[in-house]
PDB file of C-alpha atoms in Angstrom:
ATOM      1  CA  MET D   1      58.490  65.104 -26.073  1.00  0.00           C
ATOM      2  CA  GLN D   2      60.089  66.377 -22.872  1.00  0.00           C
ATOM      3  CA  VAL D   3      63.027  68.694 -22.228  1.00  0.00           C
ATOM      4  CA  HIS D   4      65.596  67.855 -19.556  1.00  0.00           C
ATOM      5  CA  ALA D   5      68.785  69.629 -18.497  1.00  0.00           C
ATOM      6  CA  MET D   6      72.051  67.724 -18.734  1.00  0.00           C
ATOM      7  CA  HIS D   7      75.511  68.725 -17.588  1.00  0.00           C
ATOM      8  CA  SER D   8      78.543  67.488 -19.512  1.00  0.00           C
ATOM      9  CA  PRO D   9      81.735  69.539 -19.109  1.00  0.00           C
ATOM     10  CA  GLU D  10      83.247  68.362 -22.414  1.00  0.00           C
ATOM     11  CA  LEU D  11      80.097  69.161 -24.381  1.00  0.00           C
ATOM     12  CA  VAL D  12      79.651  72.530 -22.647  1.00  0.00           C
ATOM     13  CA  SER D  13      83.265  73.306 -23.590  1.00  0.00           C
ATOM     14  CA  LEU D  14      82.554  72.333 -27.210  1.00  0.00           C
ATOM     15  CA  PHE D  15      79.493  74.614 -27.181  1.00  0.00           C
ATOM     16  CA  LYS D  16      81.620  77.528 -25.919  1.00  0.00           C
ATOM     17  CA  GLN D  17      84.203  76.831 -28.643  1.00  0.00           C
ATOM     18  CA  THR D  18      81.380  76.815 -31.196  1.00  0.00           C
ATOM     19  CA  ILE D  19      80.176  80.239 -30.038  1.00  0.00           C
ATOM     20  CA  HIS D  20      83.748  81.581 -30.177  1.00  0.00           C
ATOM     21  CA  TYR D  21      84.246  80.165 -33.679  1.00  0.00           C
ATOM     22  CA  ARG D  22      80.889  81.578 -34.818  1.00  0.00           C
ATOM     23  CA  ASN D  23      81.825  85.014 -33.456  1.00  0.00           C
ATOM     24  CA  SER D  24      85.241  84.996 -35.140  1.00  0.00           C
ATOM     25  CA  THR D  25      84.237  83.965 -38.666  1.00  0.00           C
ATOM     26  CA  ALA D  26      82.536  86.052 -41.305  1.00  0.00           C
ATOM     27  CA  ASP D  27      81.593  82.923 -43.266  1.00  0.00           C
ATOM     28  CA  MET D  28      78.788  81.146 -41.409  1.00  0.00           C
ATOM     29  CA  ALA D  29      78.822  78.375 -44.039  1.00  0.00           C
ATOM     30  CA  ARG D  30      82.057  77.144 -42.413  1.00  0.00           C
ATOM     31  CA  LEU D  31      80.401  76.497 -39.029  1.00  0.00           C
ATOM     32  CA  GLY D  32      78.866  73.120 -39.970  1.00  0.00           C
ATOM     33  CA  PRO D  33      82.100  71.563 -41.328  1.00  0.00           C
ATOM     34  CA  TRP D  34      84.053  72.990 -38.362  1.00  0.00           C
ATOM     35  CA  LEU D  35      81.589  71.424 -35.905  1.00  0.00           C
ATOM     36  CA  GLN D  36      81.789  68.046 -37.647  1.00  0.00           C
ATOM     37  CA  ARG D  37      85.598  68.078 -37.363  1.00  0.00           C
ATOM     38  CA  GLN D  38      85.387  68.954 -33.655  1.00  0.00           C
ATOM     39  CA  LEU D  39      82.845  66.211 -32.973  1.00  0.00           C
ATOM     40  CA  SER D  40      85.024  63.596 -34.670  1.00  0.00           C
ATOM     41  CA  LYS D  41      87.516  64.247 -31.837  1.00  0.00           C
ATOM     42  CA  THR D  42      84.914  64.396 -29.049  1.00  0.00           C
ATOM     43  CA  HIS D  43      84.334  61.618 -26.555  1.00  0.00           C
ATOM     44  CA  PHE D  44      80.661  61.470 -25.638  1.00  0.00           C
ATOM     45  CA  PRO D  45      79.927  60.452 -22.064  1.00  0.00           C
ATOM     46  CA  ASN D  46      77.762  57.428 -21.292  1.00  0.00           C
ATOM     47  CA  LEU D  47      74.285  58.666 -22.154  1.00  0.00           C
ATOM     48  CA  SER D  48      72.211  55.725 -20.927  1.00  0.00           C
ATOM     49  CA  HIS D  49      71.263  57.655 -17.769  1.00  0.00           C
ATOM     50  CA  LEU D  50      69.357  60.259 -19.796  1.00  0.00           C
ATOM     51  CA  PRO D  51      65.585  60.281 -19.431  1.00  0.00           C
ATOM     52  CA  PHE D  52      63.804  57.937 -21.802  1.00  0.00           C
ATOM     53  CA  GLU D  53      60.245  58.168 -23.079  1.00  0.00           C
ATOM     54  CA  PRO D  54      58.948  55.063 -24.894  1.00  0.00           C
ATOM     55  CA  ARG D  55      57.629  55.827 -28.397  1.00  0.00           C
ATOM     56  CA  ALA D  56      59.066  59.336 -28.212  1.00  0.00           C
ATOM     57  CA  TYR D  57      62.249  61.351 -28.107  1.00  0.00           C
ATOM     58  CA  THR D  58      63.570  63.455 -25.257  1.00  0.00           C
ATOM     59  CA  ARG D  59      65.436  66.740 -25.572  1.00  0.00           C
ATOM     60  CA  ASN D  60      68.298  67.192 -23.116  1.00  0.00           C
ATOM     61  CA  CYS D  61      69.697  70.715 -23.039  1.00  0.00           C
ATOM     62  CA  ILE D  62      73.494  70.856 -22.801  1.00  0.00           C
ATOM     63  CA  ALA D  63      73.997  74.615 -23.046  1.00  0.00           C
ATOM     64  CA  LYS D  64      72.251  77.768 -24.182  1.00  0.00           C
ATOM     65  CA  GLU D  65      73.455  81.307 -24.729  1.00  0.00           C
ATOM     66  CA  ASP D  66      72.053  83.818 -22.282  1.00  0.00           C
ATOM     67  CA  GLY D  67      71.641  86.559 -24.885  1.00  0.00           C
ATOM     68  CA  SER D  68      73.635  89.177 -22.976  1.00  0.00           C
ATOM     69  CA  HIS D  69      75.840  90.502 -25.784  1.00  0.00           C
ATOM     70  CA  PRO D  70      77.300  94.026 -25.729  1.00  0.00           C
ATOM     71  CA  GLN D  71      75.388  96.225 -28.180  1.00  0.00           C
ATOM     72  CA  GLY D  72      77.049  96.638 -31.571  1.00  0.00           C
ATOM     73  CA  THR D  73      79.926  94.226 -30.977  1.00  0.00           C
ATOM     74  CA  LEU D  74      78.659  91.090 -32.698  1.00  0.00           C
ATOM     75  CA  THR D  75      77.419  90.235 -36.157  1.00  0.00           C
ATOM     76  CA  GLU D  76      73.746  89.419 -36.778  1.00  0.00           C
ATOM     77  CA  ALA D  77      74.618  85.712 -36.755  1.00  0.00           C
ATOM     78  CA  ALA D  78      76.148  86.036 -33.313  1.00  0.00           C
ATOM     79  CA  THR D  79      73.163  87.805 -31.757  1.00  0.00           C
ATOM     80  CA  ALA D  80      71.000  84.683 -31.970  1.00  0.00           C
ATOM     81  CA  GLN D  81      70.753  82.594 -28.821  1.00  0.00           C
ATOM     82  CA  TYR D  82      72.363  79.318 -29.817  1.00  0.00           C
ATOM     83  CA  GLU D  83      71.525  76.119 -27.953  1.00  0.00           C
ATOM     84  CA  ALA D  84      73.010  72.618 -27.813  1.00  0.00           C
ATOM     85  CA  LEU D  85      70.959  69.483 -27.185  1.00  0.00           C
ATOM     86  CA  ILE D  86      71.309  65.740 -26.960  1.00  0.00           C
ATOM     87  CA  MET D  87      68.211  63.863 -28.036  1.00  0.00           C
ATOM     88  CA  ARG D  88      67.420  60.310 -27.026  1.00  0.00           C
ATOM     89  CA  TRP D  89      65.246  58.441 -29.534  1.00  0.00           C
ATOM     90  CA  ASP D  90      63.113  55.329 -29.295  1.00  0.00           C
ATOM     91  CA  GLN D  91      62.786  53.107 -32.370  1.00  0.00           C
ATOM     92  CA  GLN D  92      60.220  54.070 -35.024  1.00  0.00           C
ATOM     93  CA  VAL D  93      59.633  57.511 -33.532  1.00  0.00           C
ATOM     94  CA  LYS D  94      58.753  59.922 -36.300  1.00  0.00           C
ATOM     95  CA  THR D  95      58.760  63.688 -35.943  1.00  0.00           C
ATOM     96  CA  SER D  96      56.273  65.950 -37.625  1.00  0.00           C
ATOM     97  CA  ILE D  97      57.382  67.649 -40.822  1.00  0.00           C
ATOM     98  CA  HIS D  98      58.973  70.832 -39.539  1.00  0.00           C
ATOM     99  CA  GLY D  99      61.466  73.616 -40.180  1.00  0.00           C
ATOM    100  CA  HIS D 100      64.171  75.207 -38.072  1.00  0.00           C
ATOM    101  CA  PRO D 101      65.838  78.560 -37.433  1.00  0.00           C
ATOM    102  CA  LYS D 102      68.723  79.902 -39.534  1.00  0.00           C
ATOM    103  CA  PHE D 103      71.388  77.378 -38.456  1.00  0.00           C
ATOM    104  CA  SER D 104      70.773  73.751 -37.579  1.00  0.00           C
ATOM    105  CA  PHE D 105      73.338  71.003 -37.041  1.00  0.00           C
ATOM    106  CA  TYR D 106      72.703  67.266 -36.457  1.00  0.00           C
ATOM    107  CA  TYR D 107      75.292  64.680 -35.428  1.00  0.00           C
ATOM    108  CA  VAL D 108      74.416  61.025 -34.862  1.00  0.00           C
ATOM    109  CA  ILE D 109      76.090  59.649 -31.739  1.00  0.00           C
ATOM    110  CA  SER D 110      74.433  56.241 -32.045  1.00  0.00           C
ATOM    111  CA  GLY D 111      71.443  54.675 -33.782  1.00  0.00           C
ATOM    112  CA  LEU D 112      70.168  54.947 -37.341  1.00  0.00           C
ATOM    113  CA  PHE D 113      67.934  57.732 -38.632  1.00  0.00           C
ATOM    114  CA  GLU D 114      66.114  58.474 -41.846  1.00  0.00           C
ATOM    115  CA  ILE D 115      65.669  62.127 -42.736  1.00  0.00           C
ATOM    116  CA  GLU D 116      63.181  63.203 -45.389  1.00  0.00           C
ATOM    117  CA  PHE D 117      63.855  66.684 -46.770  1.00  0.00           C
ATOM    118  CA  PHE D 118      61.042  68.734 -48.288  1.00  0.00           C
ATOM    119  CA  GLU D 119      60.814  71.909 -50.333  1.00  0.00           C
ATOM    120  CA  LEU D 120      58.004  74.396 -50.207  1.00  0.00           C
ATOM    121  CA  ALA D 121      56.276  74.642 -53.593  1.00  0.00           C
ATOM    122  CA  VAL D 122      53.639  76.983 -54.991  1.00  0.00           C
ATOM    123  CA  GLY D 123      50.605  77.181 -52.754  1.00  0.00           C
ATOM    124  CA  ARG D 124      52.706  76.204 -49.703  1.00  0.00           C
ATOM    125  CA  LYS D 125      52.562  72.567 -50.837  1.00  0.00           C
ATOM    126  CA  LEU D 126      55.441  70.357 -49.664  1.00  0.00           C
ATOM    127  CA  ASN D 127      57.373  68.246 -52.147  1.00  0.00           C
ATOM    128  CA  LEU D 128      59.747  65.490 -51.039  1.00  0.00           C
ATOM    129  CA  LYS D 129      63.212  66.555 -52.212  1.00  0.00           C
ATOM    130  CA  ALA D 130      65.528  63.879 -50.773  1.00  0.00           C
ATOM    131  CA  VAL D 131      65.775  61.026 -48.274  1.00  0.00           C
ATOM    132  CA  GLN D 132      68.994  60.313 -46.390  1.00  0.00           C
ATOM    133  CA  ARG D 133      70.034  57.771 -43.785  1.00  0.00           C
ATOM    134  CA  HIS D 134      72.462  58.753 -41.058  1.00  0.00           C
ATOM    135  CA  GLY D 135      74.299  56.409 -38.715  1.00  0.00           C
ATOM    136  CA  ALA D 136      76.891  56.927 -35.997  1.00  0.00           C
ATOM    137  CA  THR D 137      79.407  59.769 -36.597  1.00  0.00           C
ATOM    138  CA  GLU D 138      77.470  61.186 -39.562  1.00  0.00           C
ATOM    139  CA  ALA D 139      76.385  64.804 -39.552  1.00  0.00           C
ATOM    140  CA  SER D 140      74.312  67.254 -41.547  1.00  0.00           C
ATOM    141  CA  TRP D 141      73.820  70.971 -41.210  1.00  0.00           C
ATOM    142  CA  PHE D 142      71.843  73.730 -42.823  1.00  0.00           C
ATOM    143  CA  LEU D 143      72.245  77.496 -43.073  1.00  0.00           C
ATOM    144  CA  GLY D 144      69.098  79.384 -44.094  1.00  0.00           C
ATOM    145  CA  GLN D 145      67.443  82.759 -43.616  1.00  0.00           C
ATOM    146  CA  ALA D 146      67.671  84.643 -40.340  1.00  0.00           C
ATOM    147  CA  HIS D 147      64.453  85.243 -38.361  1.00  0.00           C
ATOM    148  CA  CYS D 148      62.738  82.540 -40.404  1.00  0.00           C
ATOM    149  CA  TYR D 149      61.552  79.227 -38.966  1.00  0.00           C
ATOM    150  CA  ASP D 150      60.863  77.241 -42.101  1.00  0.00           C
ATOM    151  CA  ASN D 151      64.489  76.561 -43.011  1.00  0.00           C
ATOM    152  CA  CYS D 152      65.520  72.966 -43.687  1.00  0.00           C
ATOM    153  CA  ILE D 153      62.019  71.479 -43.790  1.00  0.00           C
ATOM    154  CA  HIS D 154      62.302  67.807 -42.840  1.00  0.00           C
ATOM    155  CA  ARG D 155      60.988  64.816 -40.912  1.00  0.00           C
ATOM    156  CA  VAL D 156      63.147  62.398 -38.885  1.00  0.00           C
ATOM    157  CA  THR D 157      62.354  58.710 -38.338  1.00  0.00           C
ATOM    158  CA  CYS D 158      64.398  56.703 -35.847  1.00  0.00           C
ATOM    159  CA  LEU D 159      65.148  53.312 -37.423  1.00  0.00           C
ATOM    160  CA  ARG D 160      67.411  52.093 -34.604  1.00  0.00           C
ATOM    161  CA  PRO D 161      67.273  53.691 -31.097  1.00  0.00           C
ATOM    162  CA  GLY D 162      70.054  56.087 -30.310  1.00  0.00           C
ATOM    163  CA  PHE D 163      71.269  59.557 -29.487  1.00  0.00           C
ATOM    164  CA  THR D 164      71.825  62.671 -31.577  1.00  0.00           C
ATOM    165  CA  PHE D 165      73.670  65.920 -30.820  1.00  0.00           C
ATOM    166  CA  HIS D 166      72.184  69.185 -32.119  1.00  0.00           C
ATOM    167  CA  ILE D 167      73.123  72.851 -32.241  1.00  0.00           C
ATOM    168  CA  TYR D 168      70.571  75.429 -33.330  1.00  0.00           C
ATOM    169  CA  SER D 169      70.851  79.194 -33.790  1.00  0.00           C
ATOM    170  CA  GLU D 170      67.666  79.639 -31.755  1.00  0.00           C
ATOM    171  CA  ASP D 171      65.145  77.532 -29.888  1.00  0.00           C
ATOM    172  CA  ALA D 172      64.390  74.796 -32.421  1.00  0.00           C
ATOM    173  CA  ARG D 173      60.854  74.455 -31.073  1.00  0.00           C
ATOM    174  CA  LYS D 174      60.050  77.751 -32.801  1.00  0.00           C
ATOM    175  CA  GLY D 175      60.302  75.883 -36.121  1.00  0.00           C
ATOM    176  CA  ARG D 176      57.205  75.834 -38.265  1.00  0.00           C
ATOM    177  CA  VAL D 177      55.256  72.536 -38.150  1.00  0.00           C
ATOM    178  CA  TYR D 178      53.578  71.335 -41.351  1.00  0.00           C
ATOM    179  CA  ASP D 179      51.586  68.286 -40.283  1.00  0.00           C
TER     180      ASP D 179
END
């Protein structure tokens, strides 16, 4: 997996709107549905120029907060350093089973993906909780515990090559890996 920077004015603008919305709402559970509504109106640029790794996925950073917030002016949710990514997936790529920070949002731009969701049982054993398939324009999001990196434990398998758009409340690579 590699990380590349990508510049897209429309997506950077959406990221800034997301940060503004996050800062102006007391109900973080509304952020996922709000983002899905915004993305349904968003035109994604041609993404075929993005770097491509066979048998892998590539992370392309769209925007990231710089973390320079005035002391005492933002809620705990707003002090996290949110980031936005577009990922390019090759067919049959499968991620490890992993968790994420407090907020994670996935939107399928193109392709078909299977997501297996797990729950942590007694003895830190993982149990498969659900399996979902997501195609173009479908989204999912999760709001968990702050400062915890085992929220939304899952594994993604790319069934048909494509692109996904993600927003995380922190660097998603901090997520705990289980396999």
